[in-house]
Amino acid sequence: MDLSNSIESNEAHPTKQIFILSGQSNMAGRGGVKHRHWDGVVPPECSPDASKIFRLSSHLRWEVAREPLHHDIDAKKTCGVGPGMPFANAAKERVGVIGLVPCAVGGTAIKEWARGTELYESMVKRAKAAAHGGGGEIKAVLWYQGESDTSSQHDVDCYKESMERLIENVRADLDLPSLPVIQVALASGGEKYIEKIREIQKGIELPNVVCVDAKGLQLNEDNLHLSTEAQIQLGHMLAQAYLTHFLG
């Protein structure tokens, strides 16, 4: 894959510590979204920082990161506040310049992230583009997905193997065998099977995989998506997990 023309000159941007944001709608961000409209409220914890926090656009160009981070990635849905900006603001003082790579798409099941699918291949392409030409070093995948797999026993039965294979494939395809993965245990989903998916998520025992638990965080009126305040809390939880487990 030729990435020589994909990324604008890195001279304008410092070398970044790169984090891949992936999964489904709660990673893409629905904080402040009601009736398919985002209220536009950006709390201080989600504020842009033109010197420290960048995002990779859908056109593979670095730009100053600002909410909603996934507006051109999860483009068929209305995006609002997600965990990416509060994560970056909480981590930047210790991590340095941060490059966020939004990849999450709402309503997607784990099978849609298998190697060879459009979503998976796009995520790998974007991650490689972000690091290309000295753009930075990929430090971790932040993963929040599973609500779409809480509707049947069949989905539950497949989830653990599918999630572990996803992690192994991403590490292999990025040639980063020890790449940290921080996944989120669900806060919402189909009531019948949500606890089974959560148990699987908390029970993944691959090396360099940690889990933060979103259970109990405030939801929007739809009882599915995290509120703006909850997204800030989750971003801080993700930052603390990264700083504790992976930044010596």
CSV table of C-alpha atoms in Angstrom, one decimal:
chain,number,residue,atom,x,y,z
A,1,MET,CA,0.0,0.0,0.0
A,2,ASP,CA,1.4,3.3,-1.1
A,3,LEU,CA,0.9,5.9,1.6
A,4,SER,CA,3.4,8.5,0.2
A,5,ASN,CA,0.6,10.8,-0.8
A,6,SER,CA,-1.9,10.0,2.0
A,7,ILE,CA,-0.5,12.1,4.8
A,8,GLU,CA,0.3,15.8,4.5
A,9,SER,CA,3.9,16.8,5.4
A,10,ASN,CA,4.7,15.9,9.0
A,11,GLU,CA,6.9,19.0,9.2
A,12,ALA,CA,3.8,20.9,10.4
A,13,HIS,CA,3.1,18.4,13.1
A,14,PRO,CA,5.3,16.9,15.8
A,15,THR,CA,5.8,13.1,16.2
A,16,LYS,CA,2.7,11.7,17.9
A,17,GLN,CA,1.8,9.0,20.4
A,18,ILE,CA,-1.0,7.3,18.4
A,19,PHE,CA,-4.2,5.8,19.8
A,20,ILE,CA,-6.7,3.9,17.7
A,21,LEU,CA,-10.3,4.6,18.7
A,22,SER,CA,-12.5,1.8,17.5
A,23,GLY,CA,-15.7,-0.2,18.1
A,24,GLN,CA,-19.3,1.1,17.8
A,25,SER,CA,-21.4,4.1,18.8
A,26,ASN,CA,-20.3,4.6,22.3
A,27,MET,CA,-16.7,5.0,21.1
A,28,ALA,CA,-17.8,7.1,18.2
A,29,GLY,CA,-19.7,9.3,20.8
A,30,ARG,CA,-23.3,10.1,21.3
A,31,GLY,CA,-22.9,12.4,24.3
A,32,GLY,CA,-25.2,15.4,23.9
A,33,VAL,CA,-27.1,13.7,21.0
A,34,LYS,CA,-30.9,13.7,21.2
A,35,HIS,CA,-33.3,13.1,18.4
A,36,ARG,CA,-30.4,12.9,15.9
A,37,HIS,CA,-29.2,16.3,16.9
A,38,TRP,CA,-26.0,17.1,18.8
A,39,ASP,CA,-26.4,20.0,21.3
A,40,GLY,CA,-22.9,21.3,20.5
A,41,VAL,CA,-21.8,21.5,24.1
A,42,VAL,CA,-18.1,20.9,24.5
A,43,PRO,CA,-17.1,20.6,28.2
A,44,PRO,CA,-13.6,21.8,29.2
A,45,GLU,CA,-12.4,18.2,29.5
A,46,CYS,CA,-13.1,17.8,25.8
A,47,SER,CA,-11.6,21.1,24.7
A,48,PRO,CA,-9.2,21.1,21.7
A,49,ASP,CA,-5.5,21.6,22.2
A,50,ALA,CA,-3.8,22.8,19.0
A,51,SER,CA,-0.4,22.0,20.2
A,52,LYS,CA,-1.0,18.6,21.8
A,53,ILE,CA,-4.0,16.7,20.4
A,54,PHE,CA,-4.5,15.8,16.7
A,55,ARG,CA,-6.9,13.5,14.8
A,56,LEU,CA,-6.5,11.6,11.5
A,57,SER,CA,-9.4,12.7,9.2
A,58,SER,CA,-11.2,10.4,6.8
A,59,HIS,CA,-8.9,11.7,4.1
A,60,LEU,CA,-5.9,10.6,6.1
A,61,ARG,CA,-4.8,14.1,7.1
A,62,TRP,CA,-3.7,15.2,10.5
A,63,GLU,CA,-5.7,18.1,11.9
A,64,VAL,CA,-6.4,19.6,15.3
A,65,ALA,CA,-8.7,17.2,17.2
A,66,ARG,CA,-12.1,18.5,18.3
A,67,GLU,CA,-15.5,17.2,19.0
A,68,PRO,CA,-17.2,15.3,17.5
A,69,LEU,CA,-14.1,13.2,16.7
A,70,HIS,CA,-16.0,10.7,14.5
A,71,HIS,CA,-18.1,13.1,12.4
A,72,ASP,CA,-16.5,12.0,9.1
A,73,ILE,CA,-16.0,8.4,10.1
A,74,ASP,CA,-19.3,7.4,11.6
A,75,ALA,CA,-20.8,9.7,9.0
A,76,LYS,CA,-24.2,8.1,8.6
A,77,LYS,CA,-25.1,8.8,12.2
A,78,THR,CA,-25.1,11.9,14.4
A,79,CYS,CA,-22.0,12.0,16.5
A,80,GLY,CA,-21.4,13.9,19.7
A,81,VAL,CA,-19.0,13.7,22.6
A,82,GLY,CA,-17.1,10.5,22.9
A,83,PRO,CA,-14.3,9.3,25.2
A,84,GLY,CA,-11.4,10.2,22.9
A,85,MET,CA,-11.0,13.9,23.7
A,86,PRO,CA,-11.3,13.5,27.5
A,87,PHE,CA,-8.9,10.6,27.3
A,88,ALA,CA,-6.3,12.7,25.4
A,89,ASN,CA,-6.7,15.7,27.6
A,90,ALA,CA,-6.2,13.6,30.7
A,91,ALA,CA,-3.2,11.8,29.3
A,92,LYS,CA,-1.4,14.5,27.4
A,93,GLU,CA,0.8,15.8,30.2
A,94,ARG,CA,2.4,12.4,30.7
A,95,VAL,CA,2.1,11.0,27.2
A,96,GLY,CA,3.1,14.1,25.1
A,97,VAL,CA,1.6,14.9,21.7
A,98,ILE,CA,-1.3,12.6,21.0
A,99,GLY,CA,-2.6,11.5,17.6
A,100,LEU,CA,-6.1,10.0,17.7
A,101,VAL,CA,-7.3,7.7,14.9
A,102,PRO,CA,-11.1,7.5,14.9
A,103,CYS,CA,-12.4,4.2,13.4
A,104,ALA,CA,-15.6,3.4,15.3
A,105,VAL,CA,-18.9,2.9,13.5
A,106,GLY,CA,-22.3,2.8,15.3
A,107,GLY,CA,-24.4,-0.4,15.3
A,108,THR,CA,-21.6,-2.7,14.2
A,109,ALA,CA,-21.3,-6.3,15.5
A,110,ILE,CA,-18.0,-8.1,16.2
A,111,LYS,CA,-18.4,-10.2,13.1
A,112,GLU,CA,-18.2,-7.0,11.0
A,113,TRP,CA,-14.7,-6.4,12.4
A,114,ALA,CA,-13.3,-9.7,11.2
A,115,ARG,CA,-10.1,-9.5,9.1
A,116,GLY,CA,-11.1,-8.9,5.4
A,117,THR,CA,-14.2,-6.8,6.2
A,118,GLU,CA,-14.4,-3.2,5.2
A,119,LEU,CA,-14.3,-2.0,8.8
A,120,TYR,CA,-11.3,-4.0,9.8
A,121,GLU,CA,-9.3,-3.2,6.7
A,122,SER,CA,-10.1,0.5,7.0
A,123,MET,CA,-9.0,0.5,10.6
A,124,VAL,CA,-5.6,-1.2,9.7
A,125,LYS,CA,-5.1,1.2,6.8
A,126,ARG,CA,-5.8,4.2,8.9
A,127,ALA,CA,-3.5,3.0,11.7
A,128,LYS,CA,-0.7,2.4,9.2
A,129,ALA,CA,-1.3,5.8,7.6
A,130,ALA,CA,-1.1,7.5,10.9
A,131,ALA,CA,2.3,6.1,11.7
A,132,HIS,CA,3.7,6.4,8.2
A,133,GLY,CA,6.6,8.6,7.4
A,134,GLY,CA,7.5,9.4,11.0
A,135,GLY,CA,4.0,10.5,11.9
A,136,GLY,CA,4.2,8.7,15.2
A,137,GLU,CA,4.2,5.5,17.1
A,138,ILE,CA,1.0,3.4,17.7
A,139,LYS,CA,0.7,3.1,21.5
A,140,ALA,CA,-2.7,1.4,22.0
A,141,VAL,CA,-6.1,0.5,20.7
A,142,LEU,CA,-9.1,1.8,22.7
A,143,TRP,CA,-12.0,-0.5,22.0
A,144,TYR,CA,-15.7,-0.1,23.0
A,145,GLN,CA,-18.0,-2.5,21.2
A,146,GLY,CA,-20.5,-5.3,22.0
A,147,GLU,CA,-23.9,-3.8,22.4
A,148,SER,CA,-24.8,-5.2,19.0
A,149,ASP,CA,-23.8,-8.7,20.2
A,150,THR,CA,-26.2,-8.9,23.2
A,151,SER,CA,-29.3,-10.0,21.3
A,152,SER,CA,-28.8,-13.8,21.0
A,153,GLN,CA,-27.0,-16.8,22.5
A,154,HIS,CA,-25.3,-17.4,19.2
A,155,ASP,CA,-23.7,-14.0,19.3
A,156,VAL,CA,-22.6,-14.6,22.9
A,157,ASP,CA,-21.1,-18.0,21.9
A,158,CYS,CA,-19.0,-16.5,19.2
A,159,TYR,CA,-17.9,-13.3,21.0
A,160,LYS,CA,-14.8,-14.4,22.9
A,161,GLU,CA,-13.2,-16.2,20.0
A,162,SER,CA,-14.0,-13.3,17.7
A,163,MET,CA,-12.6,-10.7,20.1
A,164,GLU,CA,-9.4,-12.5,20.7
A,165,ARG,CA,-8.9,-13.2,17.0
A,166,LEU,CA,-9.5,-9.5,16.3
A,167,ILE,CA,-6.7,-8.5,18.8
A,168,GLU,CA,-4.3,-11.1,17.4
A,169,ASN,CA,-5.0,-10.0,13.8
A,170,VAL,CA,-4.6,-6.3,14.5
A,171,ARG,CA,-1.3,-7.0,16.2
A,172,ALA,CA,-0.1,-9.1,13.4
A,173,ASP,CA,-1.2,-6.8,10.6
A,174,LEU,CA,0.4,-3.8,12.3
A,175,ASP,CA,3.5,-5.8,13.2
A,176,LEU,CA,3.1,-4.9,16.8
A,177,PRO,CA,2.8,-8.2,18.7
A,178,SER,CA,2.6,-6.6,22.1
A,179,LEU,CA,0.2,-3.7,21.2
A,180,PRO,CA,-1.8,-2.7,24.2
A,181,VAL,CA,-5.6,-3.0,24.0
A,182,ILE,CA,-7.9,-1.3,26.4
A,183,GLN,CA,-11.4,-2.5,26.0
A,184,VAL,CA,-14.6,-1.3,27.7
A,185,ALA,CA,-17.0,-3.6,29.4
A,186,LEU,CA,-20.5,-2.6,28.3
A,187,ALA,CA,-22.7,-0.2,30.1
A,188,SER,CA,-25.8,-1.0,28.1
A,189,GLY,CA,-27.2,-3.5,25.5
A,190,GLY,CA,-29.9,-6.2,25.3
A,191,GLU,CA,-30.9,-7.0,28.9
A,192,LYS,CA,-31.0,-10.8,28.3
A,193,TYR,CA,-27.4,-11.3,27.3
A,194,ILE,CA,-25.5,-8.1,28.3
A,195,GLU,CA,-24.0,-9.7,31.5
A,196,LYS,CA,-22.7,-12.6,29.4
A,197,ILE,CA,-21.0,-10.3,27.0
A,198,ARG,CA,-19.6,-8.3,29.9
A,199,GLU,CA,-18.2,-11.4,31.6
A,200,ILE,CA,-16.4,-12.3,28.3
A,201,GLN,CA,-15.0,-8.8,28.0
A,202,LYS,CA,-13.7,-8.8,31.6
A,203,GLY,CA,-12.3,-12.3,31.1
A,204,ILE,CA,-10.1,-11.8,28.1
A,205,GLU,CA,-6.7,-13.0,29.3
A,206,LEU,CA,-4.4,-12.1,26.3
A,207,PRO,CA,-1.2,-10.3,27.3
A,208,ASN,CA,-1.4,-6.5,27.3
A,209,VAL,CA,-5.2,-6.5,27.3
A,210,VAL,CA,-7.0,-4.6,30.1
A,211,CYS,CA,-10.6,-3.8,30.7
A,212,VAL,CA,-12.3,-0.8,32.2
A,213,ASP,CA,-15.9,-1.2,33.3
A,214,ALA,CA,-18.5,1.3,32.1
A,215,LYS,CA,-21.4,-0.3,34.1
A,216,GLY,CA,-23.2,2.3,36.1
A,217,LEU,CA,-22.2,5.3,34.0
A,218,GLN,CA,-25.1,7.6,33.1
A,219,LEU,CA,-26.9,6.9,29.9
A,220,ASN,CA,-28.9,9.2,27.6
A,221,GLU,CA,-32.7,8.9,27.5
A,222,ASP,CA,-32.3,6.1,24.9
A,223,ASN,CA,-30.8,3.9,27.7
A,224,LEU,CA,-28.1,2.8,25.2
A,225,HIS,CA,-25.6,5.6,24.7
A,226,LEU,CA,-23.4,7.3,27.4
A,227,SER,CA,-24.2,10.9,28.3
A,228,THR,CA,-21.6,13.6,27.9
A,229,GLU,CA,-20.7,13.5,31.5
A,230,ALA,CA,-20.4,9.7,31.4
A,231,GLN,CA,-18.1,10.0,28.3
A,232,ILE,CA,-15.8,12.3,30.2
A,233,GLN,CA,-15.7,9.8,33.1
A,234,LEU,CA,-15.0,7.0,30.7
A,235,GLY,CA,-12.2,9.0,29.0
A,236,HIS,CA,-10.6,9.5,32.3
A,237,MET,CA,-10.9,5.8,33.1
A,238,LEU,CA,-9.2,4.9,29.9
A,239,ALA,CA,-6.4,7.4,30.5
A,240,GLN,CA,-5.9,6.0,34.0
A,241,ALA,CA,-5.8,2.5,32.6
A,242,TYR,CA,-3.2,3.4,30.0
A,243,LEU,CA,-1.0,5.4,32.4
A,244,THR,CA,-1.2,2.7,35.1
A,245,HIS,CA,-0.6,-0.4,32.9
A,246,PHE,CA,1.4,0.8,29.9
A,247,LEU,CA,3.3,3.9,30.8
A,248,GLY,CA,6.1,2.9,33.2
